[in-house]
Short mmCIF file of C-alpha atoms in Angstrom, two decimals:
data_model
loop_
_atom_site.label_atom_id
_atom_site.label_comp_id
_atom_site.label_asym_id
_atom_site.label_seq_id
_atom_site.Cartn_x
_atom_site.Cartn_y
_atom_site.Cartn_z
CA UNK X 1 142.74 87.91 112.89
CA UNK X 2 140.07 90.52 112.23
CA UNK X 3 141.53 93.31 110.09
CA UNK X 4 139.65 96.60 110.04
CA UNK X 5 139.93 98.56 106.82
CA UNK X 6 142.07 101.72 107.11
CA UNK X 7 140.74 104.66 105.11
CA UNK X 8 142.15 108.01 104.06
CA UNK X 9 139.88 110.72 102.67
CA UNK X 10 141.10 113.15 100.02
CA UNK X 11 138.84 116.16 99.35
CA UNK X 12 139.33 118.31 96.26
CA UNK X 13 138.21 121.54 97.97
CA UNK X 14 137.70 123.62 94.86
CA UNK X 15 135.69 120.88 93.12
CA UNK X 16 133.67 120.37 96.32
CA UNK X 17 132.97 124.10 96.75
CA UNK X 18 131.87 124.64 93.15
CA UNK X 19 129.64 121.56 93.27
CA UNK X 20 128.07 122.74 96.52
CA UNK X 21 127.41 126.23 95.11
CA UNK X 22 124.83 124.67 92.76
CA UNK X 23 122.81 123.62 95.84
CA UNK X 24 122.50 127.27 96.97
CA UNK X 25 122.89 127.76 100.69
CA UNK X 26 123.62 124.16 101.69
CA UNK X 27 126.52 123.91 104.11
CA UNK X 28 128.29 120.69 105.04
CA UNK X 29 129.24 119.47 108.50
CA UNK X 30 132.67 118.04 107.72
CA UNK X 31 132.75 115.90 110.88
CA UNK X 32 129.50 114.26 109.80
CA UNK X 33 130.84 113.85 106.26
CA UNK X 34 133.99 112.12 107.54
CA UNK X 35 131.98 109.88 109.85
CA UNK X 36 129.56 108.94 107.04
CA UNK X 37 132.36 108.16 104.58
CA UNK X 38 134.59 106.23 106.97
CA UNK X 39 131.70 104.35 108.64
CA UNK X 40 133.04 101.59 110.94
CA UNK X 41 136.52 101.66 109.43
CA UNK X 42 139.70 103.16 110.87
CA UNK X 43 140.16 106.76 109.72
CA UNK X 44 143.85 107.43 109.11
CA UNK X 45 143.58 110.99 107.82
CA UNK X 46 141.43 113.47 105.92
CA UNK X 47 143.09 115.91 103.56
CA UNK X 48 141.37 119.03 102.19
CA UNK X 49 143.10 120.75 99.26
CA UNK X 50 142.30 124.45 98.77
CA UNK X 51 143.87 127.85 98.17
CA UNK X 52 143.46 130.82 100.49
CA UNK X 53 141.34 133.60 99.00
CA UNK X 54 142.80 136.89 97.76
CA UNK X 55 142.63 139.34 100.69
CA UNK X 56 142.84 142.35 98.33
CA UNK X 57 139.63 141.33 96.59
CA UNK X 58 137.41 141.09 99.66
CA UNK X 59 138.97 141.30 103.11
CA UNK X 60 135.82 140.19 104.95
CA UNK X 61 135.41 137.11 102.75
CA UNK X 62 139.12 136.33 103.12
CA UNK X 63 138.93 136.32 106.94
CA UNK X 64 135.69 134.31 106.91
CA UNK X 65 137.46 131.70 104.75
CA UNK X 66 140.49 131.71 107.07
CA UNK X 67 138.15 131.08 110.03
CA UNK X 68 136.51 128.20 108.11
CA UNK X 69 139.92 126.62 107.40
CA UNK X 70 140.96 127.04 111.05
CA UNK X 71 137.75 125.25 112.14
CA UNK X 72 138.51 122.39 109.76
CA UNK X 73 142.00 122.04 111.29
CA UNK X 74 140.36 121.45 114.70
CA UNK X 75 138.77 118.23 113.43
CA UNK X 76 140.84 115.22 114.56
CA UNK X 77 143.09 113.77 111.82
CA UNK X 78 142.13 116.57 109.41
CA UNK X 79 144.78 118.40 107.41
CA UNK X 80 144.19 121.46 105.25
CA UNK X 81 146.67 121.50 102.36
CA UNK X 82 147.10 125.05 101.09
CA UNK X 83 147.69 125.51 97.39
CA UNK X 84 148.18 128.62 95.25
CA UNK X 85 145.45 130.95 94.03
CA UNK X 86 146.36 132.31 90.62
CA UNK X 87 144.82 135.60 89.55
CA UNK X 88 144.49 136.16 85.80
CA UNK X 89 143.05 138.98 83.67
CA UNK X 90 139.88 138.25 81.72
CA UNK X 91 138.95 139.77 78.35
CA UNK X 92 136.27 141.99 79.93
CA UNK X 93 138.87 143.68 82.16
CA UNK X 94 137.92 141.81 85.34
CA UNK X 95 139.99 139.12 87.00
CA UNK X 96 139.43 135.42 87.33
CA UNK X 97 140.90 133.09 89.91
CA UNK X 98 142.11 129.53 89.65
CA UNK X 99 143.45 127.14 92.27
CA UNK X 100 146.83 125.79 91.18
CA UNK X 101 148.60 122.70 92.46
CA UNK X 102 145.66 121.14 94.25
CA UNK X 103 145.33 118.15 91.91
CA UNK X 104 149.07 117.49 92.02
CA UNK X 105 149.24 117.67 95.82
CA UNK X 106 146.19 115.41 96.10
CA UNK X 107 147.55 112.89 93.56
CA UNK X 108 150.93 112.90 95.29
CA UNK X 109 149.38 112.23 98.71
CA UNK X 110 147.24 109.42 97.24
CA UNK X 111 150.36 107.78 95.79
CA UNK X 112 152.65 108.34 98.79
CA UNK X 113 149.98 106.92 101.10
CA UNK X 114 149.60 103.86 98.88
CA UNK X 115 153.34 103.22 98.48
CA UNK X 116 153.92 103.69 102.22
CA UNK X 117 150.92 101.45 102.97
CA UNK X 118 149.25 104.10 105.13
CA UNK X 119 145.73 103.08 104.10
CA UNK X 120 143.76 100.19 102.57
CA UNK X 121 141.07 102.36 100.94
CA UNK X 122 141.41 105.80 99.41
CA UNK X 123 138.21 107.86 99.37
CA UNK X 124 138.43 110.56 96.72
CA UNK X 125 135.89 113.37 97.11
CA UNK X 126 136.02 114.84 93.61
CA UNK X 127 134.47 114.32 90.24
CA UNK X 128 137.63 115.30 88.38
CA UNK X 129 138.57 112.88 85.61
CA UNK X 130 142.23 113.98 85.94
CA UNK X 131 142.60 111.50 88.81
CA UNK X 132 142.01 108.43 86.62
CA UNK X 133 145.75 107.63 86.09
CA UNK X 134 146.35 107.80 89.85
CA UNK X 135 143.34 105.56 90.59
CA UNK X 136 144.72 103.05 88.05
CA UNK X 137 148.04 103.05 89.92
CA UNK X 138 146.29 102.57 93.28
CA UNK X 139 144.44 99.57 91.86
CA UNK X 140 147.74 98.04 90.66
CA UNK X 141 149.01 98.54 94.22
CA UNK X 142 145.96 96.56 95.47
CA UNK X 143 144.36 99.59 97.15
CA UNK X 144 140.59 99.94 97.19
CA UNK X 145 139.20 103.18 95.83
CA UNK X 146 135.96 105.02 96.47
CA UNK X 147 134.69 108.05 94.59
CA UNK X 148 132.40 110.50 96.34
CA UNK X 149 130.91 113.10 94.04
CA UNK X 150 128.23 115.60 93.13
CA UNK X 151 126.65 114.68 89.80
CA UNK X 152 127.11 118.22 88.42
CA UNK X 153 130.91 117.90 88.47
CA UNK X 154 131.34 114.16 88.16
CA UNK X 155 133.22 112.04 85.65
CA UNK X 156 131.41 108.84 84.70
CA UNK X 157 134.78 107.23 83.84
CA UNK X 158 136.13 108.01 87.33
CA UNK X 159 133.00 106.63 89.02
CA UNK X 160 133.14 103.40 86.99
CA UNK X 161 136.85 102.89 87.66
CA UNK X 162 136.54 103.08 91.45
CA UNK X 163 135.45 100.10 93.54
CA UNK X 164 132.57 102.12 95.00
CA UNK X 165 130.88 105.41 94.15
CA UNK X 166 128.67 107.59 96.32
CA UNK X 167 126.60 110.52 95.10
CA UNK X 168 126.75 113.16 97.84
CA UNK X 169 123.17 114.17 97.11
CA UNK X 170 122.02 110.78 98.43
CA UNK X 171 123.69 111.34 101.82
CA UNK X 172 123.15 115.12 101.93
CA UNK X 173 120.58 115.02 104.75
CA UNK X 174 123.04 113.09 106.93
CA UNK X 175 125.93 115.52 106.40
CA UNK X 176 124.25 118.94 106.29
CA UNK X 177 125.29 121.53 108.82
CA UNK X 178 122.38 122.15 111.17
CA UNK X 179 121.72 125.84 111.66
#
């Protein structure tokens, strides 16, 4: 019997966005990204963890982000997981923003998917070292793990722990949004 590998993709949206910002102006075609990462395997689901922007800060930017999230939801087997955006005062009197809950939601979905045997391989698009304990659990559960990252926000320990690692810069030309 020929068993095709089932993959689930988990994208840390905040980590992805901040990594992409370094590349100034590069936009990603998420359908191409998913196709490139899943290759000839069976795609079970793609999850994208992010918080909606603060509408009071910039209404135009807020609605542009909402439109972007709605476009992502149109992609087959793609789920946007909304988290909380926490606003906090900074010493200079301005405000900073931080996405809360995204790592916990992502880690939970990785574990639930593994325990319910929903996938064979988990593809984690993040460089965040906080996921190491979860990856260790997935390995004990005999799940394969892949780490997809931008070097600027990548943990060497996370890359080494996973069965496979892919630097997004290497596949950037294949996944860029064509203007």
